[in-house]
CSV table of C-alpha atoms and ligand atoms in Angstrom, one decimal:
chain,number,residue,atom,x,y,z
U,886,MET,CA,101.6,-30.8,48.5
U,887,ARG,CA,97.9,-29.8,48.6
U,888,THR,CA,95.4,-31.5,46.1
U,889,ALA,CA,92.6,-29.8,44.4
U,890,LEU,CA,89.7,-31.5,42.6
U,891,VAL,CA,88.2,-29.0,39.9
U,892,THR,CA,84.8,-30.3,38.5
U,893,GLY,CA,84.2,-29.0,34.9
U,894,GLY,CA,87.9,-28.2,34.6
U,895,SER,CA,87.8,-28.6,30.6
U,896,ARG,CA,87.0,-25.5,29.6
U,897,GLY,CA,85.8,-22.3,30.3
U,898,ILE,CA,86.2,-20.8,34.1
U,899,GLY,CA,87.0,-23.9,35.4
U,900,LEU,CA,90.4,-24.5,33.0
U,901,GLU,CA,91.6,-21.2,34.0
U,902,VAL,CA,91.5,-22.2,37.7
U,903,CYS,CA,92.8,-25.4,37.1
U,904,ARG,CA,96.0,-23.4,35.2
U,905,ARG,CA,96.2,-20.9,38.5
U,906,LEU,CA,95.9,-23.5,41.3
U,907,GLY,CA,98.6,-25.9,39.0
U,908,THR,CA,100.8,-22.3,39.1
U,909,LEU,CA,100.1,-21.8,42.7
U,910,GLY,CA,102.0,-25.2,43.4
U,911,LEU,CA,99.0,-27.4,44.1
U,912,ARG,CA,98.6,-30.9,42.6
U,913,VAL,CA,95.2,-30.6,40.3
U,914,LEU,CA,92.8,-33.1,39.3
U,915,LEU,CA,91.3,-31.6,36.4
U,916,SER,CA,87.9,-33.4,35.9
U,917,ALA,CA,84.8,-33.3,33.7
U,918,ARG,CA,83.1,-35.8,31.6
U,919,ASP,CA,84.5,-35.8,28.2
U,920,ARG,CA,87.8,-38.0,28.4
U,921,GLN,CA,89.3,-36.8,25.2
U,922,ALA,CA,88.7,-33.0,26.6
U,923,VAL,CA,89.9,-33.7,30.0
U,924,GLU,CA,93.2,-35.2,28.7
U,925,GLN,CA,93.9,-32.7,26.2
U,926,ALA,CA,93.3,-29.6,28.8
U,927,ALA,CA,95.6,-31.6,31.5
U,928,ASP,CA,98.1,-32.2,28.5
U,929,LEU,CA,97.8,-28.1,28.0
U,930,LEU,CA,98.4,-27.1,31.9
U,931,ARG,CA,101.1,-29.8,32.3
U,932,ARG,CA,103.2,-27.7,29.4
U,933,ASP,CA,103.7,-24.9,31.7
U,934,GLY,CA,105.1,-27.2,34.3
U,935,ALA,CA,102.1,-27.6,36.5
U,936,GLN,CA,101.2,-30.8,37.9
U,937,VAL,CA,98.1,-31.8,36.7
U,938,GLU,CA,96.2,-34.9,36.3
U,939,PRO,CA,92.8,-35.5,34.1
U,940,VAL,CA,90.1,-37.2,36.0
U,941,ILE,CA,86.6,-38.4,34.1
U,942,LEU,CA,84.2,-37.2,36.5
U,943,ASP,CA,80.4,-36.9,35.9
U,944,VAL,CA,78.9,-35.0,38.7
U,945,THR,CA,75.7,-36.4,38.6
U,946,ASP,CA,77.1,-40.0,38.8
U,947,GLU,CA,76.4,-40.5,42.5
U,948,ARG,CA,78.4,-44.0,42.6
U,949,ALA,CA,81.6,-42.4,40.9
U,950,ILE,CA,81.6,-39.8,43.5
U,951,ARG,CA,81.0,-42.1,46.5
U,952,SER,CA,84.2,-44.2,45.0
U,953,LEU,CA,86.7,-41.5,44.9
U,954,SER,CA,89.4,-42.5,47.3
U,955,VAL,CA,91.6,-39.5,46.9
U,956,ASP,CA,92.4,-36.8,49.8
U,957,VAL,CA,91.5,-33.8,48.5
U,958,ASP,CA,92.3,-30.5,50.2
U,959,VAL,CA,90.6,-28.0,47.7
U,960,LEU,CA,87.4,-28.5,46.0
U,961,VAL,CA,85.8,-26.3,43.4
U,962,ASN,CA,82.5,-27.4,42.4
U,963,ASN,CA,82.7,-25.5,39.0
U,964,ALA,CA,80.7,-28.1,36.5
U,965,ALA,CA,77.2,-26.6,35.7
U,966,VAL,CA,74.9,-26.8,33.2
U,967,LEU,CA,72.5,-23.8,31.8
U,968,LEU,CA,69.3,-25.0,30.5
U,969,GLY,CA,66.2,-23.5,28.8
U,970,GLU,CA,67.2,-19.6,29.2
U,971,ASP,CA,63.9,-18.5,28.1
U,972,ASP,CA,62.0,-21.2,29.8
U,973,SER,CA,58.9,-19.9,31.9
U,974,VAL,CA,58.9,-21.2,35.6
U,975,LEU,CA,54.9,-22.4,33.9
U,976,THR,CA,55.9,-24.3,31.3
U,977,ALA,CA,59.6,-25.3,32.3
U,978,PRO,CA,60.1,-28.9,31.5
U,979,PRO,CA,60.5,-31.3,34.7
U,980,GLU,CA,63.7,-32.9,32.6
U,981,HIS,CA,65.3,-29.5,32.9
U,982,PHE,CA,64.5,-28.9,36.6
U,983,ARG,CA,65.9,-32.1,37.3
U,984,ARG,CA,69.0,-32.1,35.3
U,985,SER,CA,69.7,-28.4,36.7
U,986,MET,CA,69.4,-29.8,40.2
U,987,GLU,CA,71.4,-32.9,39.9
U,988,THR,CA,74.3,-31.1,38.2
U,989,ASN,CA,74.4,-27.6,39.9
U,990,ALA,CA,73.4,-28.6,43.2
U,991,TYR,CA,73.1,-32.3,44.1
U,992,GLY,CA,76.6,-32.9,42.3
U,993,PRO,CA,78.4,-30.2,44.8
U,994,LEU,CA,76.6,-31.7,47.7
U,995,GLY,CA,77.4,-35.3,46.8
U,996,LEU,CA,81.1,-34.2,46.4
U,997,CYS,CA,81.1,-32.4,49.7
U,998,GLN,CA,79.2,-35.3,51.5
U,999,ALA,CA,82.0,-37.5,50.0
U,1000,LEU,CA,85.3,-35.4,50.6
U,1001,MET,CA,84.8,-33.0,53.1
U,1002,PRO,CA,85.0,-35.5,56.3
U,1003,GLY,CA,88.5,-36.1,55.3
U,1004,MET,CA,89.3,-32.0,55.6
U,1005,LEU,CA,87.8,-32.3,58.7
U,1006,ARG,CA,89.8,-34.8,60.1
U,1007,ARG,CA,93.0,-33.4,58.4
U,1008,ARG,CA,91.8,-29.9,59.8
U,1009,TYR,CA,92.4,-28.4,56.4
U,1010,GLY,CA,89.6,-27.8,53.6
U,1011,ARG,CA,89.0,-24.8,51.1
U,1012,ILE,CA,85.5,-25.6,49.2
U,1013,VAL,CA,84.3,-22.9,46.5
U,1014,ASN,CA,81.0,-23.5,45.1
U,1015,VAL,CA,80.9,-21.8,41.8
U,1016,SER,CA,77.3,-20.1,41.7
U,1017,SER,CA,75.4,-17.1,39.7
U,1018,GLY,CA,74.0,-14.0,40.2
U,1019,ALA,CA,70.7,-15.6,38.9
U,1020,GLY,CA,70.5,-17.4,42.1
U,1021,GLN,CA,70.6,-14.5,44.6
U,1022,LEU,CA,67.0,-14.4,45.9
U,1023,ALA,CA,67.0,-10.9,46.5
U,1024,GLY,CA,66.4,-9.4,42.7
U,1025,MET,CA,65.6,-12.7,41.2
U,1026,THR,CA,63.9,-12.1,37.9
U,1027,ASP,CA,62.4,-14.3,35.5
U,1028,TYR,CA,65.5,-15.7,33.8
U,1029,ALA,CA,66.8,-19.2,33.3
U,1030,PRO,CA,63.8,-20.6,36.1
U,1031,THR,CA,65.8,-23.9,36.4
U,1032,TYR,CA,69.0,-22.8,36.5
U,1033,SER,CA,68.2,-19.8,39.0
U,1034,VAL,CA,66.8,-22.5,41.4
U,1035,SER,CA,69.5,-24.7,41.5
U,1036,LYS,CA,72.2,-21.9,41.9
U,1037,ALA,CA,69.8,-21.0,44.9
U,1038,ALA,CA,70.0,-24.3,46.3
U,1039,LEU,CA,73.8,-24.3,45.7
U,1040,ASN,CA,74.0,-21.0,47.9
U,1041,ALA,CA,71.7,-22.2,50.4
U,1042,LEU,CA,74.1,-25.5,50.9
U,1043,THR,CA,77.0,-23.5,50.8
U,1044,LEU,CA,75.8,-21.8,54.1
U,1045,LEU,CA,74.8,-25.1,55.7
U,1046,LEU,CA,78.2,-26.7,54.6
U,1047,ALA,CA,80.2,-23.7,56.1
U,1048,HIS,CA,78.3,-24.2,59.4
U,1049,ALA,CA,79.7,-27.7,59.4
U,1050,GLY,CA,83.5,-26.6,58.6
U,1051,ARG,CA,83.3,-24.1,61.3
U,1052,GLY,CA,86.3,-24.1,63.9
U,1053,ARG,CA,87.9,-27.0,61.9
U,1054,ASN,CA,89.6,-24.8,59.2
U,1055,VAL,CA,87.2,-25.8,56.5
U,1056,LEU,CA,86.4,-22.8,54.8
U,1057,VAL,CA,83.0,-22.9,52.2
U,1058,ASN,CA,82.1,-20.1,50.3
U,1059,ALA,CA,80.1,-19.8,47.2
U,1060,VAL,CA,81.3,-17.4,44.1
U,1061,ASP,CA,79.5,-15.5,41.5
U,1062,PRO,CA,82.3,-14.9,38.9
U,1063,GLY,CA,80.0,-12.5,37.0
U,1064,TRP,CA,79.2,-12.7,33.1
U,1065,VAL,CA,82.1,-14.4,31.4
U,1066,ARG,CA,83.0,-15.0,27.9
U,1067,THR,CA,82.9,-18.9,27.8
U,1068,ASP,CA,80.7,-21.4,26.1
U,1069,MET,CA,78.0,-20.8,29.0
U,1070,GLY,CA,78.5,-17.1,29.1
U,1071,GLY,CA,78.7,-16.3,25.2
U,1072,ALA,CA,81.1,-13.8,23.3
U,1073,SER,CA,79.3,-10.7,24.2
U,1074,ALA,CA,80.2,-11.4,27.9
U,1075,PRO,CA,82.0,-8.2,29.5
U,1076,ARG,CA,84.7,-10.5,31.5
U,1077,SER,CA,87.2,-12.8,30.5
U,1078,VAL,CA,88.2,-15.9,32.1
U,1079,GLY,CA,90.9,-14.4,34.0
U,1080,GLU,CA,88.8,-12.1,35.7
U,1081,GLY,CA,86.1,-15.1,36.4
U,1082,ALA,CA,88.7,-17.3,38.0
U,1083,ASP,CA,90.3,-14.4,40.3
U,1084,THR,CA,87.8,-14.7,43.4
U,1085,ILE,CA,87.3,-18.3,43.1
U,1086,VAL,CA,91.1,-18.8,43.2
U,1087,TRP,CA,91.5,-16.6,46.0
U,1088,CYS,CA,88.8,-18.3,47.8
U,1089,ALA,CA,90.5,-21.7,47.1
U,1090,HIS,CA,93.8,-20.3,48.2
U,1091,ARG,CA,93.0,-18.2,51.6
U,1092,PRO,CA,94.7,-18.4,54.6
U,1093,ALA,CA,93.0,-19.8,57.7
U,1094,GLU,CA,90.5,-17.6,59.6
U,1095,ARG,CA,91.3,-16.2,63.0
U,1096,GLU,CA,88.7,-18.1,65.2
U,1097,HIS,CA,86.6,-15.5,67.2
U,1098,GLY,CA,85.2,-16.1,70.9
I,1860,NDP,P1,81.0,-23.9,30.3
I,1860,NDP,O1,80.0,-24.2,29.9
I,1860,NDP,O2,82.0,-23.1,29.7
I,1860,NDP,O3,82.2,-25.0,31.3
I,1860,NDP,C1,81.1,-26.0,32.1
I,1860,NDP,C2,82.2,-27.2,32.4
I,1860,NDP,O4,81.1,-28.1,33.1
I,1860,NDP,C3,82.8,-27.9,31.3
I,1860,NDP,O5,83.9,-28.4,31.7
I,1860,NDP,C4,82.0,-29.3,31.4
I,1860,NDP,O6,82.5,-30.3,30.6
I,1860,NDP,C5,81.3,-29.3,32.6
I,1860,NDP,N1,80.6,-30.4,33.0
I,1860,NDP,C6,78.8,-30.2,32.4
I,1860,NDP,N2,78.4,-30.6,33.2
I,1860,NDP,C7,78.8,-31.6,33.7
I,1860,NDP,C8,78.5,-32.9,34.6
I,1860,NDP,N3,77.8,-33.5,34.8
I,1860,NDP,N4,79.8,-33.6,35.2
I,1860,NDP,C9,81.1,-32.7,35.1
I,1860,NDP,N5,81.4,-31.8,34.5
I,1860,NDP,C10,80.5,-31.1,33.9
I,1860,NDP,O7,80.9,-23.2,31.8
I,1860,NDP,P2,81.4,-21.7,32.6
I,1860,NDP,O8,83.2,-21.8,32.7
I,1860,NDP,O9,81.0,-20.6,31.7
I,1860,NDP,O10,81.1,-21.7,33.7
I,1860,NDP,C11,81.7,-22.4,35.0
I,1860,NDP,C12,80.9,-22.1,36.3
I,1860,NDP,O11,80.9,-20.6,36.6
I,1860,NDP,C13,79.3,-22.5,36.6
I,1860,NDP,O12,79.3,-23.3,37.3
I,1860,NDP,C14,78.6,-21.7,35.7
I,1860,NDP,O13,77.2,-21.7,36.6
I,1860,NDP,C15,79.0,-20.4,36.5
I,1860,NDP,N6,78.9,-19.1,35.9
I,1860,NDP,C16,79.2,-18.6,34.5
I,1860,NDP,C17,78.9,-17.6,33.9
I,1860,NDP,C18,79.2,-17.0,32.8
I,1860,NDP,O14,79.3,-16.1,32.5
I,1860,NDP,N7,80.1,-17.7,32.1
I,1860,NDP,C19,78.2,-16.5,34.7
I,1860,NDP,C20,77.7,-16.8,36.2
I,1860,NDP,C21,78.1,-18.0,37.0
I,1860,NDP,P3,81.8,-31.6,30.0
I,1860,NDP,O15,80.5,-31.3,29.4
I,1860,NDP,O16,82.8,-31.8,28.8
I,1860,NDP,O17,81.8,-32.4,31.0
């Protein structure tokens, strides 16, 4: 049975990804910071028969990441914060830049550095970095500068990590879920969590690529 670790799995898109991966027969480690929220979410999914285990993990806690002692086959870097949507790049507090980068870019990087070597050894891994259209350089506006920079960094890291996995059946992708109705996306968003989770789950479960040349 393959094991998946999903960060930010206690609500929103991450919770739906956990539910779907559980239904597909994976053992799911559902993680986030808040113990009560993590345990309640895992209980909820277990009632549907999925094998889901709660894990308390703050993705900004480097020591906690380094001490993870589990073989993970599927990593979904979903946890993120959206700070200062109306900030200007000229006046955004350094604290917003720091927290956005730590949670949205360095957290996923730390998890990949901790878990991807095992995937490479076992010659199987699927890593999905949940990104955002806000992080796309082409068409970037003045929206949420600290969030946008962190997601652009995540996109760049995804390319570098994908190169590191090449030829070893470790596939690394970034996915933009679109504008989704969650605590982060708000009630006016057009997409459901199910729609937001679709491509993430597909990438997390995709078959091996045929190697060319
Ligand atoms: P939510 O705000 O609804 O959920 C965020 C999750 O991340 C929660 O489980 C939260 O739990 C967790 N989290 C936050 N900080 C940390 C941390 N330091 N360590 C571990 N867990 C953390 O977000 P969404 O479901 O809307 O977003 C999921 C992903 O989709 C994010 O990467 C987001 O950037 C991306 N996205 C979302 C869009 C949308 O419209 N909703 C649009 C584009 C991209 P807790 O705080 O308890 O730890």
